[in-house]
């Protein structure tokens, strides 16, 4: 079966699309990547999505227009990836604007902006969407959802295999070994913390809005890492919490960036004051130093989070952060004893993994195969994921 997968992550920079074919057993499918496309969000739309996701006031009319605009870019990406309409089904994650993990005092919930019927009408294909809802209803985190797809698509090796997606948030998958006493262990995975969210926000701030990300990590590579501040950040509650856990801009967003900038200002000010030649005013923050520290923080958080699970033999990197040379270098330095290499070595581009995962999740929905992993999300049991929306006017079923 040929399926389109559409994904836009926490960075809200656009839509990645893949066209894939799946056949055979659900848990070990034969698959082939047939096409890919990427369509960026217009700058104004991206800014509005990020502002809305950070809690800026937004009218009902504006939210409706955001949903329409997001859906139309999803459709544009789908048509660019599959211009001849080969896909029989579409799996679309939509655009997350708010994610609330479960807590003792309230249930979890998550909001992915999308007008699925509008998308199904544009494409003339059934759309599977709202993938997180069923897991959340079963007291799960609703995230991350990609680990079961990683296990099915990549398979097992002789030791634990790690897959790290460096999108807005760093998501980790740990796949049990193919052989040995741990071969019956559960698939693991969780959100480690920020990958690019804080760095992207800082780049936008220091560039006056001219840039939205640190291409290749070049800017951060010119700076100096404040290792003392990074070590302090690693003591925060989220990084002490054991999995299952998930997070997003709600925790690591604009407000959090301002707090960390203040920490760095204090650190620079104290360092200046300790010098006999220092003036009474604290030194100004250097943009490159801030970006270096935030990038190192993302890598340090992943290295620390690996202690929550079994040590992987290898860590395969995906997502936009896999192209950030400083981030990758920091991961290699901090994840001692682990082979860190790009997922692209396996023929999957950085942007393919999650779109391909949601294509697979849609195929699993069609097959009636559960899509979540309770050991990953904390849900009470496994469940079919996603809501099936046929194109308007089509026959039932």
Short mmCIF file of C-alpha atoms in Angstrom, two decimals:
data_model
loop_
_atom_site.label_atom_id
_atom_site.label_comp_id
_atom_site.label_asym_id
_atom_site.label_seq_id
_atom_site.Cartn_x
_atom_site.Cartn_y
_atom_site.Cartn_z
CA UNK A 1 0.00 0.00 0.00
CA UNK A 2 1.28 3.47 -0.87
CA UNK A 3 0.91 6.04 1.91
CA UNK A 4 1.80 9.70 2.25
CA UNK A 5 3.26 10.87 5.55
CA UNK A 6 3.17 14.56 6.53
CA UNK A 7 5.02 16.00 9.51
CA UNK A 8 5.65 19.43 10.98
CA UNK A 9 7.53 19.43 14.26
CA UNK A 10 8.03 21.71 17.24
CA UNK A 11 10.30 24.03 15.26
CA UNK A 12 7.28 24.95 13.10
CA UNK A 13 9.51 25.62 10.11
CA UNK A 14 7.44 23.79 7.51
CA UNK A 15 6.10 20.43 6.37
CA UNK A 16 8.13 17.35 5.45
CA UNK A 17 6.39 14.83 3.20
CA UNK A 18 7.28 11.31 2.12
CA UNK A 19 5.57 8.80 -0.13
CA UNK A 20 6.23 5.23 0.96
CA UNK A 21 4.98 1.74 0.20
CA UNK A 22 4.36 -0.84 2.93
CA UNK A 23 3.71 -4.55 2.69
CA UNK A 24 4.06 -7.69 4.77
CA UNK A 25 3.82 -8.10 8.56
CA UNK A 26 2.85 -4.99 10.51
CA UNK A 27 5.72 -5.25 12.99
CA UNK A 28 8.43 -5.97 10.40
CA UNK A 29 7.11 -4.42 7.18
CA UNK A 30 8.81 -4.36 3.85
CA UNK A 31 9.00 -0.71 2.95
CA UNK A 32 10.33 1.56 0.23
CA UNK A 33 10.67 5.33 0.12
CA UNK A 34 9.23 6.48 -3.21
CA UNK A 35 9.42 10.26 -2.91
CA UNK A 36 9.99 13.20 -0.63
CA UNK A 37 9.28 16.92 -0.51
CA UNK A 38 9.64 19.78 1.95
CA UNK A 39 7.58 22.96 1.94
CA UNK A 40 8.54 25.75 4.37
CA UNK A 41 5.90 27.75 6.18
CA UNK A 42 5.77 31.37 5.02
CA UNK A 43 7.69 33.53 7.52
CA UNK A 44 4.54 35.28 8.74
CA UNK A 45 2.73 31.99 9.33
CA UNK A 46 5.68 30.57 11.25
CA UNK A 47 5.85 33.64 13.46
CA UNK A 48 2.12 33.49 14.19
CA UNK A 49 2.27 29.77 15.00
CA UNK A 50 5.18 30.21 17.39
CA UNK A 51 3.55 33.22 19.06
CA UNK A 52 0.26 31.33 19.45
CA UNK A 53 2.08 28.28 20.81
CA UNK A 54 3.87 30.50 23.34
CA UNK A 55 0.55 31.79 24.72
CA UNK A 56 0.17 35.11 22.90
CA UNK A 57 -3.51 36.23 22.74
CA UNK A 58 -5.24 35.02 19.57
CA UNK A 59 -8.84 35.56 18.50
CA UNK A 60 -11.11 32.72 17.40
CA UNK A 61 -11.06 34.11 13.87
CA UNK A 62 -7.26 34.17 13.87
CA UNK A 63 -7.06 30.57 15.14
CA UNK A 64 -9.42 29.49 12.37
CA UNK A 65 -7.23 31.22 9.78
CA UNK A 66 -4.11 29.59 11.26
CA UNK A 67 -5.73 26.16 10.94
CA UNK A 68 -6.66 26.87 7.32
CA UNK A 69 -3.17 28.10 6.48
CA UNK A 70 -1.47 25.10 8.15
CA UNK A 71 -3.77 22.70 6.32
CA UNK A 72 -3.11 24.35 2.98
CA UNK A 73 0.68 24.04 3.42
CA UNK A 74 0.20 20.37 4.36
CA UNK A 75 -1.73 19.91 1.12
CA UNK A 76 0.94 21.75 -0.87
CA UNK A 77 3.62 19.43 0.55
CA UNK A 78 1.53 16.35 -0.20
CA UNK A 79 0.96 17.40 -3.81
CA UNK A 80 4.65 18.23 -4.26
CA UNK A 81 5.62 14.79 -2.95
CA UNK A 82 2.94 12.83 -4.82
CA UNK A 83 2.00 14.86 -7.92
CA UNK A 84 0.47 11.84 -9.67
CA UNK A 85 -1.79 10.87 -6.75
CA UNK A 86 -0.31 7.43 -6.14
CA UNK A 87 -1.04 7.43 -2.40
CA UNK A 88 -4.07 5.51 -1.21
CA UNK A 89 -3.93 7.00 2.29
CA UNK A 90 -2.46 10.04 4.06
CA UNK A 91 -1.06 10.17 7.61
CA UNK A 92 -0.81 13.75 8.87
CA UNK A 93 0.41 14.79 12.31
CA UNK A 94 -0.72 18.42 11.99
CA UNK A 95 1.02 21.27 13.81
CA UNK A 96 1.38 20.97 17.57
CA UNK A 97 0.52 24.26 19.24
CA UNK A 98 0.23 23.01 22.82
CA UNK A 99 1.17 19.79 24.57
CA UNK A 100 0.23 19.12 28.20
CA UNK A 101 1.67 15.91 29.64
CA UNK A 102 -0.41 14.14 32.30
CA UNK A 103 0.17 15.16 35.91
CA UNK A 104 -1.23 13.89 39.22
CA UNK A 105 -3.74 16.73 39.34
CA UNK A 106 -5.03 16.51 35.75
CA UNK A 107 -5.12 14.43 32.59
CA UNK A 108 -2.78 15.07 29.69
CA UNK A 109 -3.89 16.65 26.46
CA UNK A 110 -2.39 17.81 23.18
CA UNK A 111 -3.50 20.10 20.36
CA UNK A 112 -2.42 19.53 16.76
CA UNK A 113 -3.75 22.24 14.47
CA UNK A 114 -5.27 20.76 11.30
CA UNK A 115 -8.52 20.71 9.33
CA UNK A 116 -8.46 17.06 8.33
CA UNK A 117 -11.63 17.14 6.21
CA UNK A 118 -10.28 20.13 4.29
CA UNK A 119 -7.04 18.21 3.66
CA UNK A 120 -8.91 15.06 2.59
CA UNK A 121 -11.00 17.13 0.17
CA UNK A 122 -7.90 18.80 -1.31
CA UNK A 123 -6.12 15.48 -1.82
CA UNK A 124 -9.11 13.25 -2.61
CA UNK A 125 -7.73 10.68 -0.16
CA UNK A 126 -8.63 9.52 3.33
CA UNK A 127 -6.57 11.24 6.02
CA UNK A 128 -5.57 9.72 9.35
CA UNK A 129 -4.80 12.40 11.97
CA UNK A 130 -5.06 13.16 15.72
CA UNK A 131 -2.60 10.39 16.55
CA UNK A 132 -1.96 11.39 20.18
CA UNK A 133 -5.54 11.39 21.49
CA UNK A 134 -6.02 7.66 22.11
CA UNK A 135 -2.77 7.29 24.04
CA UNK A 136 -3.60 10.36 26.16
CA UNK A 137 -7.07 8.97 26.87
CA UNK A 138 -5.33 5.86 28.25
CA UNK A 139 -3.31 8.03 30.68
CA UNK A 140 -0.24 8.05 28.43
CA UNK A 141 1.99 10.97 27.57
CA UNK A 142 0.77 10.99 23.97
CA UNK A 143 4.44 11.30 23.04
CA UNK A 144 6.82 10.32 21.70
CA UNK A 145 4.93 8.25 19.12
CA UNK A 146 7.80 7.52 16.72
CA UNK A 147 9.71 4.82 18.71
CA UNK A 148 7.49 1.89 17.59
CA UNK A 149 7.96 3.05 14.00
CA UNK A 150 11.73 3.25 14.52
CA UNK A 151 11.76 -0.34 15.72
CA UNK A 152 9.65 -1.54 12.79
CA UNK A 153 11.52 0.40 10.11
CA UNK A 154 15.13 0.14 11.30
CA UNK A 155 15.16 -3.23 13.02
CA UNK A 156 17.50 -4.57 15.71
CA UNK A 157 21.23 -5.08 16.04
CA UNK A 158 23.34 -7.10 18.51
CA UNK A 159 23.12 -4.37 21.17
CA UNK A 160 20.72 -1.61 22.12
CA UNK A 161 20.20 0.78 19.20
CA UNK A 162 19.42 4.43 19.90
CA UNK A 163 17.70 6.85 17.53
CA UNK A 164 17.81 10.53 18.46
CA UNK A 165 15.64 13.06 16.68
CA UNK A 166 17.05 16.58 17.01
CA UNK A 167 14.05 18.68 16.07
CA UNK A 168 12.69 21.40 18.30
CA UNK A 169 12.76 18.83 21.10
CA UNK A 170 15.24 15.95 21.39
CA UNK A 171 13.30 12.65 21.21
CA UNK A 172 15.05 9.38 22.04
CA UNK A 173 14.23 5.82 20.96
CA UNK A 174 16.00 2.77 22.45
CA UNK A 175 15.46 -0.48 20.51
CA UNK A 176 16.27 -3.75 22.35
CA UNK A 177 18.96 -6.09 21.00
CA UNK A 178 18.22 -8.82 18.49
CA UNK A 179 19.96 -11.46 20.63
CA UNK A 180 20.90 -12.13 24.23
CA UNK A 181 19.09 -11.88 27.55
CA UNK A 182 17.71 -8.38 26.82
CA UNK A 183 16.08 -9.33 23.52
CA UNK A 184 12.69 -9.54 25.28
CA UNK A 185 13.06 -6.10 26.90
CA UNK A 186 10.51 -3.40 26.13
CA UNK A 187 11.07 -0.73 23.52
CA UNK A 188 11.93 2.54 25.29
CA UNK A 189 11.75 6.20 24.38
CA UNK A 190 11.09 9.67 25.78
CA UNK A 191 11.66 13.38 25.29
CA UNK A 192 15.12 14.36 26.54
CA UNK A 193 14.61 18.14 26.51
CA UNK A 194 15.38 20.94 24.06
CA UNK A 195 17.29 20.32 20.85
CA UNK A 196 16.71 23.40 18.69
CA UNK A 197 13.88 25.33 20.36
CA UNK A 198 16.02 27.55 22.57
CA UNK A 199 18.81 27.89 20.01
CA UNK A 200 16.36 28.93 17.27
CA UNK A 201 14.68 31.49 19.52
CA UNK A 202 18.09 32.92 20.49
CA UNK A 203 19.18 33.13 16.84
CA UNK A 204 16.01 35.00 15.97
CA UNK A 205 16.56 37.35 18.89
CA UNK A 206 20.22 38.12 18.26
CA UNK A 207 19.81 38.43 14.48
CA UNK A 208 16.89 40.83 14.81
CA UNK A 209 14.63 38.33 13.05
CA UNK A 210 16.88 38.00 10.00
CA UNK A 211 17.65 34.34 10.75
CA UNK A 212 15.57 31.58 12.33
CA UNK A 213 18.26 28.93 12.97
CA UNK A 214 22.03 28.55 13.31
CA UNK A 215 22.97 27.00 9.96
CA UNK A 216 25.45 24.19 10.57
CA UNK A 217 26.07 25.51 14.08
CA UNK A 218 28.51 28.03 12.57
CA UNK A 219 27.50 30.93 14.83
CA UNK A 220 27.65 28.87 18.03
CA UNK A 221 31.01 27.41 16.99
CA UNK A 222 32.56 30.88 17.32
CA UNK A 223 31.51 31.14 20.97
CA UNK A 224 32.62 29.82 24.34
CA UNK A 225 30.53 27.40 26.41
CA UNK A 226 29.71 28.35 29.98
CA UNK A 227 30.10 24.85 31.37
CA UNK A 228 29.21 25.86 34.94
CA UNK A 229 25.84 27.25 33.88
CA UNK A 230 25.13 24.20 31.69
CA UNK A 231 25.80 21.90 34.66
CA UNK A 232 23.40 23.99 36.77
CA UNK A 233 20.67 23.69 34.15
CA UNK A 234 21.00 19.90 34.18
CA UNK A 235 19.81 19.87 37.80
CA UNK A 236 16.36 21.21 36.88
CA UNK A 237 13.27 19.07 37.67
CA UNK A 238 12.55 17.85 34.14
CA UNK A 239 16.00 16.29 33.84
CA UNK A 240 15.65 14.56 37.22
CA UNK A 241 12.29 13.04 36.24
CA UNK A 242 12.37 9.42 35.13
CA UNK A 243 10.63 8.34 31.90
CA UNK A 244 7.99 8.16 30.59
CA UNK A 245 7.97 11.89 29.97
CA UNK A 246 7.33 14.39 27.18
CA UNK A 247 7.75 18.10 26.74
CA UNK A 248 7.69 20.97 24.23
CA UNK A 249 7.74 24.74 23.86
CA UNK A 250 5.44 24.93 26.87
CA UNK A 251 8.50 24.26 29.05
CA UNK A 252 11.41 25.11 26.73
CA UNK A 253 10.17 28.22 24.96
CA UNK A 254 10.51 31.98 24.95
CA UNK A 255 10.00 32.48 28.69
CA UNK A 256 12.53 29.76 29.43
CA UNK A 257 15.05 31.38 27.09
CA UNK A 258 14.76 34.70 28.95
CA UNK A 259 15.40 32.89 32.23
CA UNK A 260 18.51 31.21 30.85
CA UNK A 261 19.80 34.46 29.38
CA UNK A 262 19.57 35.95 32.86
CA UNK A 263 21.56 33.01 34.27
CA UNK A 264 24.26 33.66 31.67
CA UNK A 265 24.25 37.41 32.42
CA UNK A 266 24.80 36.70 36.11
CA UNK A 267 27.59 34.25 35.29
CA UNK A 268 29.34 36.75 33.00
CA UNK A 269 28.85 39.54 35.53
CA UNK A 270 30.37 37.51 38.36
CA UNK A 271 33.30 36.51 36.17
CA UNK A 272 33.91 40.16 35.27
CA UNK A 273 33.70 41.27 38.88
CA UNK A 274 36.37 38.76 39.86
CA UNK A 275 38.88 40.46 37.60
CA UNK A 276 40.80 43.39 39.13
CA UNK A 277 40.47 45.32 35.87
CA UNK A 278 36.73 44.74 35.58
CA UNK A 279 34.33 47.68 35.50
CA UNK A 280 31.40 47.86 37.89
CA UNK A 281 28.91 47.05 35.08
CA UNK A 282 28.45 43.37 34.11
CA UNK A 283 29.71 42.44 30.65
CA UNK A 284 27.23 42.23 27.79
CA UNK A 285 26.33 38.78 26.52
CA UNK A 286 28.02 37.73 23.31
CA UNK A 287 25.54 36.10 20.96
CA UNK A 288 28.01 33.37 19.94
CA UNK A 289 28.66 32.50 23.60
CA UNK A 290 24.93 32.22 24.32
CA UNK A 291 24.40 29.97 21.31
CA UNK A 292 27.42 27.84 22.22
CA UNK A 293 26.09 27.32 25.76
CA UNK A 294 22.54 26.56 24.60
CA UNK A 295 23.82 24.09 22.00
CA UNK A 296 26.04 22.37 24.56
CA UNK A 297 23.07 22.24 26.94
CA UNK A 298 21.02 20.32 24.35
CA UNK A 299 23.81 17.75 23.97
CA UNK A 300 24.46 17.54 27.71
CA UNK A 301 20.78 16.91 28.40
CA UNK A 302 20.78 13.96 25.98
CA UNK A 303 23.96 12.52 27.51
CA UNK A 304 22.47 12.76 30.99
CA UNK A 305 19.12 11.32 29.86
CA UNK A 306 20.87 8.23 28.47
CA UNK A 307 21.55 7.26 32.09
CA UNK A 308 17.81 6.61 32.51
CA UNK A 309 18.03 3.59 30.21
CA UNK A 310 20.40 0.90 28.92
CA UNK A 311 23.56 2.11 27.20
CA UNK A 312 23.09 1.97 23.41
CA UNK A 313 25.83 0.68 21.14
CA UNK A 314 25.02 3.35 18.56
CA UNK A 315 23.02 6.57 18.42
CA UNK A 316 21.55 7.46 15.02
CA UNK A 317 20.90 11.17 14.54
CA UNK A 318 17.92 12.60 12.65
CA UNK A 319 16.21 15.97 12.44
CA UNK A 320 17.58 19.40 11.62
CA UNK A 321 19.99 19.34 14.56
CA UNK A 322 21.89 16.49 12.90
CA UNK A 323 23.30 19.15 10.55
CA UNK A 324 24.53 21.32 13.45
CA UNK A 325 28.23 20.49 13.62
CA UNK A 326 28.74 21.84 17.15
CA UNK A 327 25.75 19.92 18.47
CA UNK A 328 26.98 16.69 16.89
CA UNK A 329 30.53 17.28 18.19
CA UNK A 330 29.18 17.89 21.69
CA UNK A 331 27.12 14.70 21.53
CA UNK A 332 30.17 12.69 20.49
CA UNK A 333 32.22 14.24 23.28
CA UNK A 334 29.60 13.73 25.99
CA UNK A 335 28.18 10.32 24.97
CA UNK A 336 31.36 8.37 25.61
CA UNK A 337 31.38 4.76 24.45
CA UNK A 338 28.50 5.31 22.00
CA UNK A 339 28.93 5.39 18.21
CA UNK A 340 27.19 8.60 17.12
CA UNK A 341 26.39 8.74 13.41
CA UNK A 342 23.71 10.14 11.08
CA UNK A 343 20.58 8.21 10.21
CA UNK A 344 21.36 9.27 6.64
CA UNK A 345 23.90 6.42 6.61
CA UNK A 346 20.86 4.15 6.26
CA UNK A 347 19.43 6.07 3.29
CA UNK A 348 17.00 8.16 5.33
CA UNK A 349 17.47 11.92 5.13
CA UNK A 350 17.30 13.93 8.36
CA UNK A 351 13.80 15.15 7.56
CA UNK A 352 12.39 11.78 6.40
CA UNK A 353 12.18 9.89 9.67
CA UNK A 354 9.13 11.44 11.32
CA UNK A 355 7.15 11.85 8.11
CA UNK A 356 7.83 8.20 7.32
CA UNK A 357 6.77 7.26 10.85
CA UNK A 358 3.39 8.94 10.44
CA UNK A 359 2.91 7.23 7.09
CA UNK A 360 3.51 3.93 8.90
CA UNK A 361 1.17 4.89 11.75
CA UNK A 362 -1.55 5.61 9.17
CA UNK A 363 -0.91 2.20 7.56
CA UNK A 364 -1.11 0.57 10.98
CA UNK A 365 -4.44 2.32 11.55
CA UNK A 366 -5.66 0.90 8.23
CA UNK A 367 -4.42 -2.56 9.27
CA UNK A 368 -5.98 -2.33 12.74
CA UNK A 369 -2.55 -2.59 14.34
CA UNK A 370 -1.78 -0.75 17.62
CA UNK A 371 0.54 2.21 17.17
CA UNK A 372 1.65 3.16 20.67
CA UNK A 373 4.13 1.53 23.04
CA UNK A 374 2.92 1.64 26.66
CA UNK A 375 6.47 1.27 27.97
CA UNK A 376 7.31 4.50 26.12
CA UNK A 377 4.25 6.65 26.81
CA UNK A 378 3.00 5.15 30.07
CA UNK A 379 -0.43 4.37 28.63
CA UNK A 380 -2.47 1.67 30.38
CA UNK A 381 -2.46 -0.49 27.23
CA UNK A 382 -1.67 -0.46 23.55
CA UNK A 383 -4.18 1.13 21.20
CA UNK A 384 -5.00 1.91 17.60
CA UNK A 385 -3.85 5.49 16.96
CA UNK A 386 -5.41 8.14 14.75
CA UNK A 387 -8.80 9.25 13.47
CA UNK A 388 -9.82 8.25 9.94
CA UNK A 389 -11.37 11.05 7.85
CA UNK A 390 -12.57 10.14 4.34
CA UNK A 391 -12.79 12.76 1.58
CA UNK A 392 -16.20 14.45 1.54
CA UNK A 393 -18.76 12.63 -0.60
CA UNK A 394 -16.96 9.30 -0.55
CA UNK A 395 -18.77 6.04 0.19
CA UNK A 396 -18.77 4.93 3.88
CA UNK A 397 -15.94 2.61 4.91
#
